[in-house]
XYZ file of C-alpha atoms in Angstrom:
380
model
C 31.145 33.348 -28.352
C 33.839 32.528 -25.352
C 32.963 31.486 -21.996
C 32.469 33.998 -19.316
C 34.983 33.505 -16.142
C 35.016 33.698 -13.208
C 36.439 34.037 -9.990
C 37.263 30.262 -8.937
C 35.492 27.920 -6.701
C 37.554 27.761 -3.621
C 38.738 23.719 -4.285
C 40.886 23.483 -0.965
C 38.042 25.004 0.920
C 35.714 22.642 -0.558
C 37.363 19.320 0.400
C 37.218 20.290 4.365
C 33.076 20.790 3.846
C 32.698 17.003 2.654
C 33.392 16.770 6.280
C 30.089 18.825 7.550
C 28.437 17.705 5.191
C 28.189 14.155 6.626
C 27.581 15.393 9.667
C 24.480 16.933 8.381
C 23.653 13.813 7.848
C 23.234 12.889 11.599
C 22.345 16.290 12.128
C 19.076 18.241 9.988
C 19.785 22.329 11.706
C 23.732 21.597 10.093
C 22.298 21.721 6.554
C 22.322 25.861 6.437
C 25.314 26.782 8.238
C 27.014 24.120 5.953
C 24.637 25.454 2.572
C 25.564 28.221 3.203
C 29.595 27.891 3.288
C 29.033 25.416 0.088
C 27.207 28.104 -1.515
C 30.418 30.236 -0.950
C 32.726 27.941 -1.786
C 31.271 27.601 -5.495
C 30.937 31.578 -5.847
C 27.008 30.986 -5.449
C 24.649 33.691 -3.908
C 22.288 30.429 -2.457
C 21.616 26.810 -1.908
C 19.069 24.900 -1.617
C 18.236 20.654 -0.646
C 15.090 19.733 -1.814
C 12.686 16.368 -2.474
C 10.880 16.626 -5.520
C 7.477 17.827 -6.087
C 8.392 20.725 -4.247
C 5.637 22.549 -3.059
C 5.110 19.104 -1.142
C 8.133 18.308 -0.021
C 11.185 19.750 2.554
C 13.130 22.585 1.716
C 16.398 22.734 3.831
C 18.646 25.854 2.212
C 20.408 28.596 2.954
C 19.860 31.992 4.433
C 21.113 33.108 1.954
C 17.469 31.820 0.606
C 15.136 31.972 2.861
C 13.710 34.979 2.155
C 12.451 33.748 -1.577
C 11.653 30.250 -0.300
C 9.318 31.329 1.822
C 7.879 33.315 -0.756
C 7.710 30.186 -3.458
C 5.605 28.397 -0.457
C 3.132 30.933 1.016
C 2.184 32.419 -2.847
C 2.388 28.451 -5.172
C 4.347 29.398 -6.902
C 7.018 25.988 -6.352
C 4.122 23.669 -7.303
C 4.517 24.388 -10.473
C 8.249 24.567 -11.036
C 9.588 22.975 -13.829
C 12.628 22.954 -13.320
C 12.981 19.836 -11.876
C 10.592 17.697 -14.911
C 13.341 18.706 -16.919
C 16.627 17.866 -14.864
C 14.942 14.727 -14.534
C 14.506 14.256 -17.862
C 17.797 15.899 -19.397
C 19.938 13.896 -16.592
C 21.254 11.576 -18.851
C 23.301 14.444 -20.349
C 24.681 15.388 -17.058
C 24.097 15.277 -14.109
C 24.778 18.938 -13.358
C 22.890 21.056 -15.699
C 21.967 24.893 -15.802
C 19.243 26.599 -16.264
C 20.057 27.688 -19.880
C 21.162 23.351 -20.814
C 17.037 23.982 -19.700
C 14.833 25.739 -21.566
C 15.993 28.646 -24.442
C 16.621 32.100 -23.454
C 13.032 32.251 -24.605
C 11.696 30.106 -21.546
C 13.613 31.490 -19.498
C 12.485 34.622 -19.299
C 9.025 33.760 -20.575
C 7.503 30.736 -18.513
C 5.989 31.983 -15.399
C 8.484 30.080 -13.315
C 11.680 31.205 -14.859
C 9.830 35.284 -14.807
C 8.959 34.518 -11.753
C 12.327 33.359 -10.505
C 14.028 36.597 -12.179
C 12.979 38.978 -8.972
C 15.669 36.254 -6.945
C 17.747 35.303 -8.717
C 19.079 34.284 -12.595
C 21.354 31.816 -12.349
C 21.116 27.946 -11.370
C 22.959 25.468 -11.629
C 22.372 21.525 -10.129
C 20.601 18.183 -10.567
C 19.749 15.270 -8.975
C 21.831 13.908 -6.140
C 19.885 10.725 -4.777
C 16.210 9.401 -4.134
C 14.187 9.066 -1.390
C 10.828 6.930 -1.315
C 11.364 7.283 -5.492
C 11.553 10.275 -4.926
C 14.820 12.492 -6.512
C 16.485 14.867 -4.631
C 17.927 17.680 -5.335
C 21.126 20.276 -5.266
C 20.917 23.025 -6.868
C 22.876 26.830 -6.179
C 21.786 30.025 -7.843
C 23.513 34.263 -8.809
C 21.893 36.749 -8.914
C 21.219 39.176 -12.468
C 23.551 40.909 -11.632
C 26.643 37.779 -11.622
C 28.480 35.596 -13.973
C 26.725 32.139 -15.500
C 28.034 28.775 -13.538
C 31.146 27.992 -15.899
C 32.292 24.158 -16.777
C 34.262 23.881 -13.479
C 31.150 24.480 -11.516
C 29.381 22.242 -12.760
C 32.575 19.638 -12.643
C 32.679 20.141 -8.905
C 29.092 20.277 -8.494
C 29.206 16.716 -10.244
C 31.966 16.004 -7.364
C 30.147 16.800 -4.049
C 27.270 14.235 -5.663
C 28.498 11.152 -4.629
C 29.097 12.370 -0.345
C 25.804 14.006 -0.838
C 24.610 10.118 -1.739
C 25.931 8.833 1.021
C 24.790 11.315 3.410
C 21.367 11.224 1.757
C 21.037 7.424 1.975
C 22.998 7.856 6.218
C 20.284 10.245 7.004
C 16.964 8.040 5.664
C 17.858 5.231 7.185
C 18.443 6.881 10.408
C 14.728 8.113 10.313
C 13.140 5.551 9.248
C 15.309 3.153 11.497
C 13.847 5.163 14.659
C 10.120 5.429 12.552
C 9.971 1.432 12.678
C 11.131 1.604 16.651
C 8.037 3.997 16.855
C 5.773 1.368 15.202
C 6.856 -1.057 17.081
C 6.372 0.321 20.451
C 2.097 0.834 19.101
C 3.228 -3.278 19.156
C 3.627 -3.637 22.575
C 0.471 -2.020 23.227
C -1.146 -4.955 20.447
C -2.274 -1.304 18.464
C -2.119 -1.848 14.718
C -0.051 0.127 13.492
C 1.327 0.714 9.383
C 4.008 3.451 8.217
C 3.706 5.827 5.151
C 6.359 7.077 2.804
C 6.050 10.687 1.490
C 5.473 9.053 -1.343
C 1.862 7.621 0.351
C 3.477 4.331 0.008
C 2.803 1.696 2.571
C 6.931 1.330 4.215
C 5.838 -1.393 6.842
C 3.741 -2.629 9.066
C 3.670 -4.220 12.317
C 2.309 -7.897 13.193
C -1.127 -5.752 14.973
C -1.549 -4.482 11.669
C -0.646 -7.585 9.968
C -3.340 -9.762 11.803
C -5.700 -6.654 10.109
C -4.961 -7.910 6.505
C -7.250 -9.709 4.259
C -9.180 -9.508 1.653
C -11.330 -6.499 2.646
C -8.015 -4.213 3.892
C -4.974 -5.758 1.877
C -1.335 -4.122 0.887
C -1.028 -4.135 -2.972
C 1.951 -2.060 -5.310
C 3.523 -1.067 -1.793
C -0.512 0.269 -0.772
C -2.974 0.207 1.576
C -6.301 -0.303 0.148
C -9.829 -1.236 0.525
C -11.970 -3.878 -1.208
C -15.212 -1.838 -0.588
C -14.966 1.342 -2.915
C -16.622 4.119 -0.940
C -14.458 3.047 1.785
C -11.475 2.980 -0.646
C -11.381 6.697 -1.993
C -11.957 7.636 1.758
C -9.263 5.961 3.143
C -6.996 7.220 -0.015
C -7.933 10.834 1.045
C -6.530 10.398 3.708
C -3.154 8.827 3.129
C -2.537 12.100 -0.049
C -3.620 14.038 2.695
C -1.270 12.776 5.025
C 2.007 12.774 3.014
C 0.586 14.855 -0.053
C -1.034 17.233 0.587
C 0.478 21.541 1.010
C -2.099 22.570 3.305
C -2.204 25.895 1.931
C -4.130 23.613 -1.419
C -6.293 22.543 0.322
C -9.775 24.330 1.850
C -11.537 21.707 3.205
C -10.882 20.050 7.033
C -8.377 17.039 7.048
C -10.607 14.097 7.815
C -7.465 11.850 11.269
C -9.694 9.045 10.548
C -12.024 6.688 8.512
C -13.557 3.758 8.493
C -13.368 0.317 5.963
C -16.478 -1.485 5.822
C -15.105 -5.243 5.580
C -17.776 -8.242 3.960
C -18.011 -10.419 7.191
C -17.016 -8.757 10.251
C -17.624 -4.928 11.741
C -15.726 -2.795 10.402
C -11.845 -1.538 10.875
C -10.820 2.449 11.712
C -7.798 3.931 10.881
C -6.590 7.514 12.249
C -4.825 9.153 10.966
C -1.388 10.465 12.506
C 1.094 12.762 10.404
C 5.165 12.636 11.205
C 5.985 15.823 9.766
C 5.203 18.684 8.220
C 3.873 18.814 4.358
C 5.346 21.467 2.629
C 8.772 23.946 3.513
C 8.950 22.782 7.120
C 9.190 18.943 6.259
C 12.134 16.978 6.439
C 13.858 15.638 3.561
C 15.266 12.114 4.287
C 12.571 11.965 6.364
C 11.044 9.656 3.767
C 8.503 8.819 7.012
C 5.917 10.506 7.178
C 2.962 9.288 8.388
C 1.304 6.418 10.710
C -1.773 5.275 10.333
C -3.681 3.043 13.162
C -6.313 0.021 12.725
C -8.551 0.159 15.154
C -10.803 -3.087 14.945
C -14.329 -2.296 16.346
C -13.935 -7.000 16.439
C -11.472 -5.986 19.414
C -12.329 -5.593 22.323
C -9.685 -4.974 25.122
C -9.927 -5.014 29.000
C -8.361 -4.303 31.717
C -6.229 -6.586 33.042
C -6.990 -7.749 36.872
C -3.862 -7.391 38.345
C -4.021 -3.694 37.258
C -6.647 -2.444 38.630
C -5.593 -3.726 42.588
C -2.654 -2.298 41.517
C -4.168 0.972 40.338
C -7.142 0.914 42.268
C -6.584 -1.122 45.218
C -8.984 -4.071 44.294
C -9.390 -7.529 46.174
C -8.242 -10.132 43.507
C -12.739 -10.835 43.984
C -13.407 -7.139 43.383
C -11.148 -7.237 40.437
C -12.071 -10.090 38.570
C -16.106 -8.555 39.301
C -14.650 -5.064 37.719
C -13.375 -7.241 34.677
C -16.350 -9.176 34.194
C -18.256 -5.824 34.066
C -16.160 -4.662 32.149
C -16.485 -7.317 29.170
C -20.554 -6.554 29.456
C -22.104 -8.710 31.350
C -24.557 -7.554 34.217
C -24.508 -8.971 37.860
C -26.727 -11.316 37.733
C -23.781 -13.517 34.793
C -21.385 -12.202 37.295
C -22.320 -13.971 39.844
C -22.615 -16.748 37.571
C -19.517 -17.034 36.223
C -17.627 -16.463 39.603
C -19.894 -18.412 40.994
C -20.908 -16.510 44.115
C -24.734 -15.045 45.338
C -25.866 -11.592 44.341
C -26.077 -10.692 47.091
C -21.702 -11.226 47.335
C -21.549 -9.324 43.715
C -23.103 -6.063 44.741
C -21.599 -5.577 47.861
C -18.363 -6.136 46.365
C -19.696 -3.590 43.381
C -19.692 -0.987 46.344
C -16.978 -1.750 47.596
C -14.981 -1.695 43.672
C -17.388 2.001 43.218
C -15.851 3.441 46.320
C -12.364 2.310 45.800
C -12.984 3.670 41.777
C -14.631 6.928 42.760
C -17.636 5.681 41.016
C -21.666 6.983 40.927
C -22.750 3.988 38.724
C -22.095 0.985 36.673
C -22.272 2.859 33.499
C -19.640 5.617 34.613
C -16.884 2.557 36.630
C -17.042 0.644 33.210
C -16.431 3.976 31.463
C -12.834 3.929 33.684
C -11.737 0.497 33.041
C -11.918 0.349 29.525
C -9.272 3.682 29.482
C -7.526 1.157 31.353
C -7.740 -0.901 28.250
C -5.011 0.005 26.269
C -1.799 -1.267 27.855
C 0.393 -4.478 27.300
C -1.598 -7.871 28.214
C -4.711 -6.231 28.330
C -6.137 -7.842 24.864
C -8.040 -10.693 24.797
């Protein structure tokens, strides 16, 4: 059968859009208008870039596909999309594939996903242009039912675009990863252990404080943070999964923000999870880092510095030293012995400290001082 002829894509215009692809690498807000223009140049009704699996990783699409993408995610249709897997399996045959390259006519009409998307569009062309955290990134364009399928000319032009999408994606990934690494380095300035996680749950980086907590009870194995204690590891992996892999519309349980890792020798480590991006359509597909784990060792006692107490509350040197000892857990008698002063002296100093800090009880004072113990130089 002779191939149907379509109006040729605007080759010169497409070349002009390559620069906009690189601009979008630096400003993600430019992806939507750029994809709209590329879609028009390819004679398509819409274009989308997305990370697999589609239901978990985000999308960037032209305005004409926003309603479709909203429906895919809202109804959970995206989680049952067989097209990315087929594209990966058949990639060796061609970098750009159409729907008829991947499915038989019967499959196009009757497979649940294909039947569902037929209400929005009929013809699709696309392929894998890069990878993020070892997961494929796809670029596809679509046409409606009452139009002609994509032909060899469009395939060749899309294949020519892929190297530029690849380079733009790598630029965007490196920029976002550098930003995320800067954040865990900021945690280091407060002596806080932090682990950077990728979209697949893999460990991308640890700051020095986190590396100090690694050992037989908590370690990175095959780029994944694991606990030796089975129950702790189960809770830890569930936290990582919820932060990096679980679409919110598919979970009916509350996502825990912290778990406890038990250790054979020493007190437990508390692991707090902080998401860096949304899970689902709104996730930035070029943001490889998607969560931070903050590790808090319960063996680690943080104490406020005397100089900070003097600066914050106007304490004298002697008063600040007494306050530091009380925050360590010493009673007044022990503090007096450590400072080599009488108990009457420390009582008088404590009264002055409580007046300056506007506290009424010693326990209230110690609680207040603990809030100042997260700043640089306050770990002993």
